[in-house]
């Protein structure tokens, strides 16, 4: 299949990929996310969501033992956190209302206090009732900054919940492992095609972008295409277009169809050699082991990190900017070839 033939068909391939991926993302952004939080009033629910979203979304400071009504915290209309009172109140007195929330929730975050009695008999009893309603549960062990032997506490929780759910040890006070909670939350929402909506509103966008870029690089490596368009050009174009649109949505900086096309052409059918891509990947943590020797994988990772760089530095997504950014990487490589 000739290069000329592929370039003649590129417009159609690109248009279809761009329209499809844009429609998928826009459909996600039109949905709603409901997250229920369960735990005693002193387990740090409010401070955790404030740290996660980097906003003073929920009030903090309820006194231990205080009975609090179920509260909703709405973030930008389509993301709703439901903060419930103590476990006894939730399950026994407000069970009908609470069960409805659990049934409708995309995720239930079950909070435990590492500085207290972890997974008490009553907590475990209530947890068993919740998992009969939903399996989309993340267990958060909060206040690890005030606890000893956290690994054993995590193992204790896992042992008593059959290793069926992620257990995330965090400190909502110091922010430790909030990124881990963010990752687990997005993993659950990805199964429901709501991860992009949530990611767009989370605090740590950089680590999300990194994961998306490496995942796209791995997918491209599996396709196995090279910079010279061939039979694998169609799926590779879809992966790269999809990555660009997701990154632009994440940073809330929409990419135009024309600029996206310029970037794809400059990367795939431009004059950038495969050696350049492999050199650029050296600057991306974990990229080498993921993309292996694949030119397509390296090419996608390089493109993804260039787009991320442009968004984070308020640079317009244009092909000429792409070349400038690649040149910066190469200059660093010449100065420190051991990287």
mmCIF file of C-alpha atoms in Angstrom:
data_model
loop_
_atom_site.group_PDB
_atom_site.id
_atom_site.type_symbol
_atom_site.label_atom_id
_atom_site.label_comp_id
_atom_site.label_asym_id
_atom_site.label_seq_id
_atom_site.Cartn_x
_atom_site.Cartn_y
_atom_site.Cartn_z
ATOM 1 C CA UNK A 1 0.000 0.000 0.000
ATOM 2 C CA UNK A 2 1.649 3.264 -1.130
ATOM 3 C CA UNK A 3 2.248 6.334 0.977
ATOM 4 C CA UNK A 4 0.360 8.442 -1.592
ATOM 5 C CA UNK A 5 -2.681 6.185 -1.362
ATOM 6 C CA UNK A 6 -2.711 6.403 2.403
ATOM 7 C CA UNK A 7 -2.368 10.181 2.380
ATOM 8 C CA UNK A 8 -5.297 10.422 -0.005
ATOM 9 C CA UNK A 9 -7.408 8.434 2.439
ATOM 10 C CA UNK A 10 -6.046 10.075 5.580
ATOM 11 C CA UNK A 11 -8.665 12.842 5.649
ATOM 12 C CA UNK A 12 -11.506 10.349 5.760
ATOM 13 C CA UNK A 13 -9.789 8.168 8.367
ATOM 14 C CA UNK A 14 -9.027 11.163 10.531
ATOM 15 C CA UNK A 15 -12.504 12.707 10.206
ATOM 16 C CA UNK A 16 -14.159 9.458 11.259
ATOM 17 C CA UNK A 17 -11.805 8.963 14.219
ATOM 18 C CA UNK A 18 -12.110 12.555 15.409
ATOM 19 C CA UNK A 19 -15.909 12.630 15.172
ATOM 20 C CA UNK A 20 -16.271 9.262 16.897
ATOM 21 C CA UNK A 21 -13.916 10.081 19.778
ATOM 22 C CA UNK A 22 -15.409 13.548 20.221
ATOM 23 C CA UNK A 23 -18.902 12.083 20.391
ATOM 24 C CA UNK A 24 -17.793 9.535 22.999
ATOM 25 C CA UNK A 25 -16.204 12.207 25.195
ATOM 26 C CA UNK A 26 -19.124 14.615 24.856
ATOM 27 C CA UNK A 27 -21.508 11.826 25.811
ATOM 28 C CA UNK A 28 -19.433 11.197 28.944
ATOM 29 C CA UNK A 29 -19.480 14.851 29.892
ATOM 30 C CA UNK A 30 -23.268 14.925 29.705
ATOM 31 C CA UNK A 31 -23.627 12.213 32.359
ATOM 32 C CA UNK A 32 -23.800 12.492 36.137
ATOM 33 C CA UNK A 33 -21.656 10.871 38.819
ATOM 34 C CA UNK A 34 -22.937 9.946 42.265
ATOM 35 C CA UNK A 35 -20.420 8.991 44.942
ATOM 36 C CA UNK A 36 -21.628 7.874 48.372
ATOM 37 C CA UNK A 37 -19.341 8.092 51.373
ATOM 38 C CA UNK A 38 -19.911 5.899 54.407
ATOM 39 C CA UNK A 39 -18.170 6.173 57.750
ATOM 40 C CA UNK A 40 -18.194 7.618 61.224
ATOM 41 C CA UNK A 41 -18.247 11.401 61.504
ATOM 42 C CA UNK A 42 -14.590 11.482 62.572
ATOM 43 C CA UNK A 43 -13.306 9.276 59.720
ATOM 44 C CA UNK A 44 -12.363 12.237 57.522
ATOM 45 C CA UNK A 45 -14.902 12.002 54.705
ATOM 46 C CA UNK A 46 -15.275 15.740 54.179
ATOM 47 C CA UNK A 47 -11.565 16.498 54.364
ATOM 48 C CA UNK A 48 -10.853 13.694 51.909
ATOM 49 C CA UNK A 49 -13.148 14.957 49.171
ATOM 50 C CA UNK A 50 -11.855 18.493 49.714
ATOM 51 C CA UNK A 51 -8.306 17.219 49.223
ATOM 52 C CA UNK A 52 -9.290 15.071 46.243
ATOM 53 C CA UNK A 53 -11.053 17.893 44.419
ATOM 54 C CA UNK A 54 -8.796 20.681 45.744
ATOM 55 C CA UNK A 55 -11.922 22.600 46.733
ATOM 56 C CA UNK A 56 -13.632 23.422 50.024
ATOM 57 C CA UNK A 57 -16.597 21.427 48.830
ATOM 58 C CA UNK A 58 -17.671 19.857 52.119
ATOM 59 C CA UNK A 59 -17.787 21.251 55.619
ATOM 60 C CA UNK A 60 -15.219 19.851 58.030
ATOM 61 C CA UNK A 61 -15.264 19.664 61.794
ATOM 62 C CA UNK A 62 -18.230 17.593 62.994
ATOM 63 C CA UNK A 63 -17.676 16.423 66.545
ATOM 64 C CA UNK A 64 -17.311 12.662 67.181
ATOM 65 C CA UNK A 65 -20.652 11.141 68.079
ATOM 66 C CA UNK A 66 -22.637 14.009 66.602
ATOM 67 C CA UNK A 67 -25.654 12.918 64.538
ATOM 68 C CA UNK A 68 -25.598 14.632 61.162
ATOM 69 C CA UNK A 69 -28.201 14.441 58.438
ATOM 70 C CA UNK A 70 -27.317 12.981 55.067
ATOM 71 C CA UNK A 71 -25.788 15.802 53.027
ATOM 72 C CA UNK A 72 -25.256 16.307 49.326
ATOM 73 C CA UNK A 73 -22.296 18.196 47.931
ATOM 74 C CA UNK A 74 -22.790 19.104 44.295
ATOM 75 C CA UNK A 75 -19.727 19.891 42.213
ATOM 76 C CA UNK A 76 -20.380 21.657 38.902
ATOM 77 C CA UNK A 77 -23.893 20.233 38.711
ATOM 78 C CA UNK A 78 -23.004 16.756 37.460
ATOM 79 C CA UNK A 79 -20.768 15.351 40.226
ATOM 80 C CA UNK A 80 -22.524 14.679 43.518
ATOM 81 C CA UNK A 81 -20.954 13.461 46.760
ATOM 82 C CA UNK A 82 -23.342 12.123 49.385
ATOM 83 C CA UNK A 83 -21.875 12.440 52.872
ATOM 84 C CA UNK A 84 -23.620 10.162 55.326
ATOM 85 C CA UNK A 85 -23.560 10.279 59.137
ATOM 86 C CA UNK A 86 -22.280 7.559 61.460
ATOM 87 C CA UNK A 87 -22.692 3.970 60.403
ATOM 88 C CA UNK A 88 -25.313 3.208 63.018
ATOM 89 C CA UNK A 89 -27.473 6.077 61.799
ATOM 90 C CA UNK A 90 -26.970 5.143 58.177
ATOM 91 C CA UNK A 91 -27.903 1.510 58.353
ATOM 92 C CA UNK A 92 -30.431 1.392 61.157
ATOM 93 C CA UNK A 93 -32.343 4.685 61.235
ATOM 94 C CA UNK A 94 -31.977 5.955 57.694
ATOM 95 C CA UNK A 95 -31.686 2.633 55.911
ATOM 96 C CA UNK A 96 -34.370 3.210 53.277
ATOM 97 C CA UNK A 97 -32.906 6.519 52.150
ATOM 98 C CA UNK A 98 -29.336 5.264 52.332
ATOM 99 C CA UNK A 99 -30.004 2.052 50.433
ATOM 100 C CA UNK A 100 -31.466 4.112 47.596
ATOM 101 C CA UNK A 101 -28.241 6.130 47.447
ATOM 102 C CA UNK A 102 -26.141 2.975 47.364
ATOM 103 C CA UNK A 103 -28.235 1.523 44.565
ATOM 104 C CA UNK A 104 -27.836 4.673 42.481
ATOM 105 C CA UNK A 105 -24.176 5.349 43.301
ATOM 106 C CA UNK A 106 -21.388 4.846 40.822
ATOM 107 C CA UNK A 107 -18.973 4.316 43.706
ATOM 108 C CA UNK A 108 -19.354 3.805 47.461
ATOM 109 C CA UNK A 109 -16.320 4.926 49.476
ATOM 110 C CA UNK A 110 -16.225 3.107 52.808
ATOM 111 C CA UNK A 111 -14.135 5.053 55.349
ATOM 112 C CA UNK A 112 -12.228 3.550 58.256
ATOM 113 C CA UNK A 113 -10.195 5.379 60.871
ATOM 114 C CA UNK A 114 -6.629 4.089 61.147
ATOM 115 C CA UNK A 115 -6.224 5.903 64.448
ATOM 116 C CA UNK A 116 -9.212 4.108 65.975
ATOM 117 C CA UNK A 117 -10.604 0.583 66.058
ATOM 118 C CA UNK A 118 -10.188 -0.530 62.456
ATOM 119 C CA UNK A 119 -13.081 -2.510 61.006
ATOM 120 C CA UNK A 120 -14.893 -3.120 64.260
ATOM 121 C CA UNK A 121 -17.567 -5.784 64.509
ATOM 122 C CA UNK A 122 -20.252 -3.188 63.849
ATOM 123 C CA UNK A 123 -18.381 -1.716 60.881
ATOM 124 C CA UNK A 124 -17.893 -5.150 59.351
ATOM 125 C CA UNK A 125 -21.575 -5.956 59.834
ATOM 126 C CA UNK A 126 -22.564 -2.755 58.058
ATOM 127 C CA UNK A 127 -20.018 -3.352 55.323
ATOM 128 C CA UNK A 128 -21.547 -6.772 54.607
ATOM 129 C CA UNK A 129 -24.949 -5.151 54.241
ATOM 130 C CA UNK A 130 -23.579 -2.600 51.798
ATOM 131 C CA UNK A 131 -21.843 -5.148 49.581
ATOM 132 C CA UNK A 132 -25.144 -6.955 49.142
ATOM 133 C CA UNK A 133 -26.383 -3.792 47.419
ATOM 134 C CA UNK A 134 -23.296 -2.891 45.358
ATOM 135 C CA UNK A 135 -19.821 -4.205 44.618
ATOM 136 C CA UNK A 136 -18.505 -0.843 43.439
ATOM 137 C CA UNK A 137 -16.789 -0.167 46.748
ATOM 138 C CA UNK A 138 -13.463 1.443 47.610
ATOM 139 C CA UNK A 139 -12.269 1.042 51.197
ATOM 140 C CA UNK A 140 -10.354 4.079 52.471
ATOM 141 C CA UNK A 141 -8.191 3.736 55.560
ATOM 142 C CA UNK A 142 -7.791 7.362 56.612
ATOM 143 C CA UNK A 143 -5.529 9.042 59.199
ATOM 144 C CA UNK A 144 -2.532 6.831 58.541
ATOM 145 C CA UNK A 145 -0.341 9.718 59.736
ATOM 146 C CA UNK A 146 -1.626 8.976 63.254
ATOM 147 C CA UNK A 147 -1.311 5.178 63.081
ATOM 148 C CA UNK A 148 1.391 2.545 63.492
ATOM 149 C CA UNK A 149 2.013 -0.503 61.289
ATOM 150 C CA UNK A 150 -0.265 0.593 58.445
ATOM 151 C CA UNK A 151 0.635 -2.422 56.198
ATOM 152 C CA UNK A 152 -0.733 -4.796 58.839
ATOM 153 C CA UNK A 153 -3.896 -2.723 59.162
ATOM 154 C CA UNK A 154 -4.391 -2.916 55.398
ATOM 155 C CA UNK A 155 -3.843 -6.679 55.456
ATOM 156 C CA UNK A 156 -6.317 -7.041 58.323
ATOM 157 C CA UNK A 157 -8.968 -5.218 56.287
ATOM 158 C CA UNK A 158 -8.210 -7.292 53.197
ATOM 159 C CA UNK A 159 -8.385 -10.531 55.175
ATOM 160 C CA UNK A 160 -11.808 -9.616 56.525
ATOM 161 C CA UNK A 161 -13.241 -8.364 53.228
ATOM 162 C CA UNK A 162 -12.030 -11.337 51.172
ATOM 163 C CA UNK A 163 -9.540 -9.275 49.136
ATOM 164 C CA UNK A 164 -12.494 -8.299 46.948
ATOM 165 C CA UNK A 165 -12.115 -4.517 47.098
ATOM 166 C CA UNK A 166 -9.270 -2.013 46.832
ATOM 167 C CA UNK A 167 -8.012 -0.785 50.193
ATOM 168 C CA UNK A 168 -6.410 2.650 49.983
ATOM 169 C CA UNK A 169 -4.460 3.940 53.019
ATOM 170 C CA UNK A 170 -4.462 7.761 53.031
ATOM 171 C CA UNK A 171 -4.015 10.830 55.165
ATOM 172 C CA UNK A 172 -6.544 13.494 54.289
ATOM 173 C CA UNK A 173 -4.568 15.849 56.543
ATOM 174 C CA UNK A 174 -1.190 15.527 54.799
ATOM 175 C CA UNK A 175 -2.465 14.415 51.401
ATOM 176 C CA UNK A 176 -0.490 11.167 51.462
ATOM 177 C CA UNK A 177 -1.759 8.636 48.888
ATOM 178 C CA UNK A 178 -4.577 10.878 47.662
ATOM 179 C CA UNK A 179 -3.227 10.119 44.180
ATOM 180 C CA UNK A 180 -3.737 6.412 44.838
ATOM 181 C CA UNK A 181 -7.347 7.046 45.788
ATOM 182 C CA UNK A 182 -7.768 9.125 42.645
ATOM 183 C CA UNK A 183 -6.464 6.243 40.534
ATOM 184 C CA UNK A 184 -8.764 3.662 42.130
ATOM 185 C CA UNK A 185 -11.742 5.974 41.759
ATOM 186 C CA UNK A 186 -11.059 6.465 38.043
ATOM 187 C CA UNK A 187 -10.619 2.719 37.544
ATOM 188 C CA UNK A 188 -14.138 2.090 38.851
ATOM 189 C CA UNK A 189 -15.608 4.948 36.824
ATOM 190 C CA UNK A 190 -13.827 3.851 33.648
ATOM 191 C CA UNK A 191 -15.942 0.699 33.637
ATOM 192 C CA UNK A 192 -18.981 2.967 33.536
ATOM 193 C CA UNK A 193 -17.534 5.324 30.924
ATOM 194 C CA UNK A 194 -17.452 8.196 33.400
ATOM 195 C CA UNK A 195 -13.729 8.472 34.102
ATOM 196 C CA UNK A 196 -13.073 11.403 31.759
ATOM 197 C CA UNK A 197 -15.836 13.437 33.396
ATOM 198 C CA UNK A 198 -14.352 12.795 36.839
ATOM 199 C CA UNK A 199 -10.756 13.269 35.735
ATOM 200 C CA UNK A 200 -11.536 16.699 34.316
ATOM 201 C CA UNK A 201 -12.516 17.842 37.808
ATOM 202 C CA UNK A 202 -9.817 16.214 39.933
ATOM 203 C CA UNK A 203 -6.851 18.070 41.381
ATOM 204 C CA UNK A 204 -3.920 16.014 40.076
ATOM 205 C CA UNK A 205 -4.340 16.162 36.305
ATOM 206 C CA UNK A 206 -0.678 15.514 35.526
ATOM 207 C CA UNK A 207 -0.628 11.959 36.897
ATOM 208 C CA UNK A 208 -3.905 11.193 35.107
ATOM 209 C CA UNK A 209 -2.422 12.428 31.838
ATOM 210 C CA UNK A 210 0.666 10.261 32.379
ATOM 211 C CA UNK A 211 -1.437 7.135 32.825
ATOM 212 C CA UNK A 212 -3.521 7.857 29.739
ATOM 213 C CA UNK A 213 -0.415 8.492 27.635
ATOM 214 C CA UNK A 214 1.287 5.267 28.713
ATOM 215 C CA UNK A 215 -1.923 3.286 28.147
ATOM 216 C CA UNK A 216 -2.239 4.724 24.634
ATOM 217 C CA UNK A 217 1.420 3.914 24.009
ATOM 218 C CA UNK A 218 0.851 0.306 25.051
ATOM 219 C CA UNK A 219 -2.209 0.061 22.781
ATOM 220 C CA UNK A 220 -0.220 1.514 19.882
ATOM 221 C CA UNK A 221 2.605 -0.925 20.514
ATOM 222 C CA UNK A 222 0.088 -3.760 20.294
ATOM 223 C CA UNK A 223 -1.062 -2.448 16.912
ATOM 224 C CA UNK A 224 2.514 -2.564 15.689
ATOM 225 C CA UNK A 225 2.430 0.176 13.054
ATOM 226 C CA UNK A 226 5.444 2.256 12.056
ATOM 227 C CA UNK A 227 5.630 5.943 11.108
ATOM 228 C CA UNK A 228 5.195 4.921 7.474
ATOM 229 C CA UNK A 229 1.422 4.440 7.033
ATOM 230 C CA UNK A 230 0.377 0.921 6.242
ATOM 231 C CA UNK A 231 -2.327 -1.586 7.107
ATOM 232 C CA UNK A 232 -2.195 -0.638 10.796
ATOM 233 C CA UNK A 233 -2.627 3.071 10.147
ATOM 234 C CA UNK A 234 -6.380 3.126 10.850
ATOM 235 C CA UNK A 235 -6.342 1.831 14.460
ATOM 236 C CA UNK A 236 -3.209 3.840 15.233
ATOM 237 C CA UNK A 237 -4.886 7.054 14.073
ATOM 238 C CA UNK A 238 -7.884 6.290 16.310
ATOM 239 C CA UNK A 239 -5.658 5.747 19.354
ATOM 240 C CA UNK A 240 -3.728 8.964 18.843
ATOM 241 C CA UNK A 241 -6.778 11.085 18.053
ATOM 242 C CA UNK A 242 -8.572 9.668 21.082
ATOM 243 C CA UNK A 243 -5.577 10.461 23.308
ATOM 244 C CA UNK A 244 -5.395 14.043 22.077
ATOM 245 C CA UNK A 245 -9.096 14.651 22.676
ATOM 246 C CA UNK A 246 -8.945 13.099 26.169
ATOM 247 C CA UNK A 247 -5.935 15.211 27.140
ATOM 248 C CA UNK A 248 -7.570 18.360 25.791
ATOM 249 C CA UNK A 249 -10.726 17.561 27.745
ATOM 250 C CA UNK A 250 -8.698 16.852 30.892
ATOM 251 C CA UNK A 251 -7.052 20.269 30.758
ATOM 252 C CA UNK A 252 -10.261 21.943 29.560
ATOM 253 C CA UNK A 253 -8.529 23.239 26.435
ATOM 254 C CA UNK A 254 -10.440 21.916 23.425
ATOM 255 C CA UNK A 255 -8.414 20.986 20.369
ATOM 256 C CA UNK A 256 -9.752 21.935 16.943
ATOM 257 C CA UNK A 257 -10.100 19.306 14.272
ATOM 258 C CA UNK A 258 -7.657 21.190 12.051
ATOM 259 C CA UNK A 259 -4.944 21.424 14.710
ATOM 260 C CA UNK A 260 -5.368 17.788 15.700
ATOM 261 C CA UNK A 261 -4.954 16.769 12.076
ATOM 262 C CA UNK A 262 -1.768 18.840 11.792
ATOM 263 C CA UNK A 263 -0.296 17.096 14.815
ATOM 264 C CA UNK A 264 -1.142 13.618 13.553
ATOM 265 C CA UNK A 265 0.312 14.326 10.120
ATOM 266 C CA UNK A 266 3.467 15.840 11.594
ATOM 267 C CA UNK A 267 3.918 12.807 13.812
ATOM 268 C CA UNK A 268 2.919 9.941 11.541
ATOM 269 C CA UNK A 269 3.736 11.069 8.019
ATOM 270 C CA UNK A 270 6.141 13.898 8.801
ATOM 271 C CA UNK A 271 9.906 13.862 8.708
ATOM 272 C CA UNK A 272 10.406 12.717 12.292
ATOM 273 C CA UNK A 273 12.421 9.521 12.273
ATOM 274 C CA UNK A 274 11.858 6.506 14.496
ATOM 275 C CA UNK A 275 15.143 7.152 16.318
ATOM 276 C CA UNK A 276 13.786 10.497 17.484
ATOM 277 C CA UNK A 277 10.717 8.910 19.061
ATOM 278 C CA UNK A 278 12.793 6.351 20.895
ATOM 279 C CA UNK A 279 15.060 9.085 22.240
ATOM 280 C CA UNK A 280 12.079 11.104 23.459
ATOM 281 C CA UNK A 281 10.620 8.091 25.269
ATOM 282 C CA UNK A 282 13.770 7.960 27.399
ATOM 283 C CA UNK A 283 12.462 10.998 29.247
ATOM 284 C CA UNK A 284 9.143 9.366 30.092
ATOM 285 C CA UNK A 285 9.138 7.272 33.294
ATOM 286 C CA UNK A 286 8.129 3.642 32.648
ATOM 287 C CA UNK A 287 7.489 4.297 28.947
ATOM 288 C CA UNK A 288 10.365 2.142 27.742
ATOM 289 C CA UNK A 289 9.112 -1.012 29.433
ATOM 290 C CA UNK A 290 5.574 -0.405 28.195
ATOM 291 C CA UNK A 291 6.166 0.379 24.532
ATOM 292 C CA UNK A 292 9.192 -1.897 24.163
ATOM 293 C CA UNK A 293 10.828 -1.598 20.781
ATOM 294 C CA UNK A 294 7.642 -0.507 19.051
ATOM 295 C CA UNK A 295 7.972 2.609 16.934
ATOM 296 C CA UNK A 296 4.193 3.109 17.070
ATOM 297 C CA UNK A 297 4.203 2.953 20.854
ATOM 298 C CA UNK A 298 7.108 5.390 21.147
ATOM 299 C CA UNK A 299 5.499 7.686 18.605
ATOM 300 C CA UNK A 300 2.207 7.814 20.526
ATOM 301 C CA UNK A 301 3.916 8.419 23.873
ATOM 302 C CA UNK A 302 6.018 11.213 22.374
ATOM 303 C CA UNK A 303 2.934 12.831 20.853
ATOM 304 C CA UNK A 304 1.001 12.488 24.117
ATOM 305 C CA UNK A 305 3.701 14.109 26.214
ATOM 306 C CA UNK A 306 4.120 16.917 23.697
ATOM 307 C CA UNK A 307 0.380 17.636 23.840
ATOM 308 C CA UNK A 308 0.469 17.482 27.650
ATOM 309 C CA UNK A 309 3.427 19.884 27.689
ATOM 310 C CA UNK A 310 1.621 22.338 25.419
ATOM 311 C CA UNK A 311 -1.521 22.278 27.560
ATOM 312 C CA UNK A 312 0.383 22.733 30.807
ATOM 313 C CA UNK A 313 2.353 25.655 29.355
ATOM 314 C CA UNK A 314 -0.580 27.310 27.551
ATOM 315 C CA UNK A 315 0.897 26.679 24.103
ATOM 316 C CA UNK A 316 -1.439 26.384 21.130
ATOM 317 C CA UNK A 317 -1.595 22.881 19.679
ATOM 318 C CA UNK A 318 0.123 23.437 16.349
ATOM 319 C CA UNK A 319 2.470 21.221 14.368
ATOM 320 C CA UNK A 320 5.290 23.781 14.423
ATOM 321 C CA UNK A 321 5.120 23.808 18.225
ATOM 322 C CA UNK A 322 5.335 20.027 18.222
ATOM 323 C CA UNK A 323 8.640 20.101 16.372
ATOM 324 C CA UNK A 324 10.024 22.710 18.768
ATOM 325 C CA UNK A 325 9.133 20.557 21.775
ATOM 326 C CA UNK A 326 10.676 17.458 20.209
ATOM 327 C CA UNK A 327 13.848 19.450 19.527
ATOM 328 C CA UNK A 328 14.012 20.379 23.225
ATOM 329 C CA UNK A 329 13.901 16.709 24.155
ATOM 330 C CA UNK A 330 16.654 15.906 21.683
ATOM 331 C CA UNK A 331 18.899 18.678 22.968
ATOM 332 C CA UNK A 332 18.531 17.236 26.477
ATOM 333 C CA UNK A 333 19.387 13.807 25.094
ATOM 334 C CA UNK A 334 22.595 15.107 23.555
ATOM 335 C CA UNK A 335 23.599 16.738 26.843
ATOM 336 C CA UNK A 336 22.789 13.639 28.896
ATOM 337 C CA UNK A 337 22.607 10.524 26.684
ATOM 338 C CA UNK A 338 22.469 8.245 29.725
ATOM 339 C CA UNK A 339 18.953 9.373 30.664
#
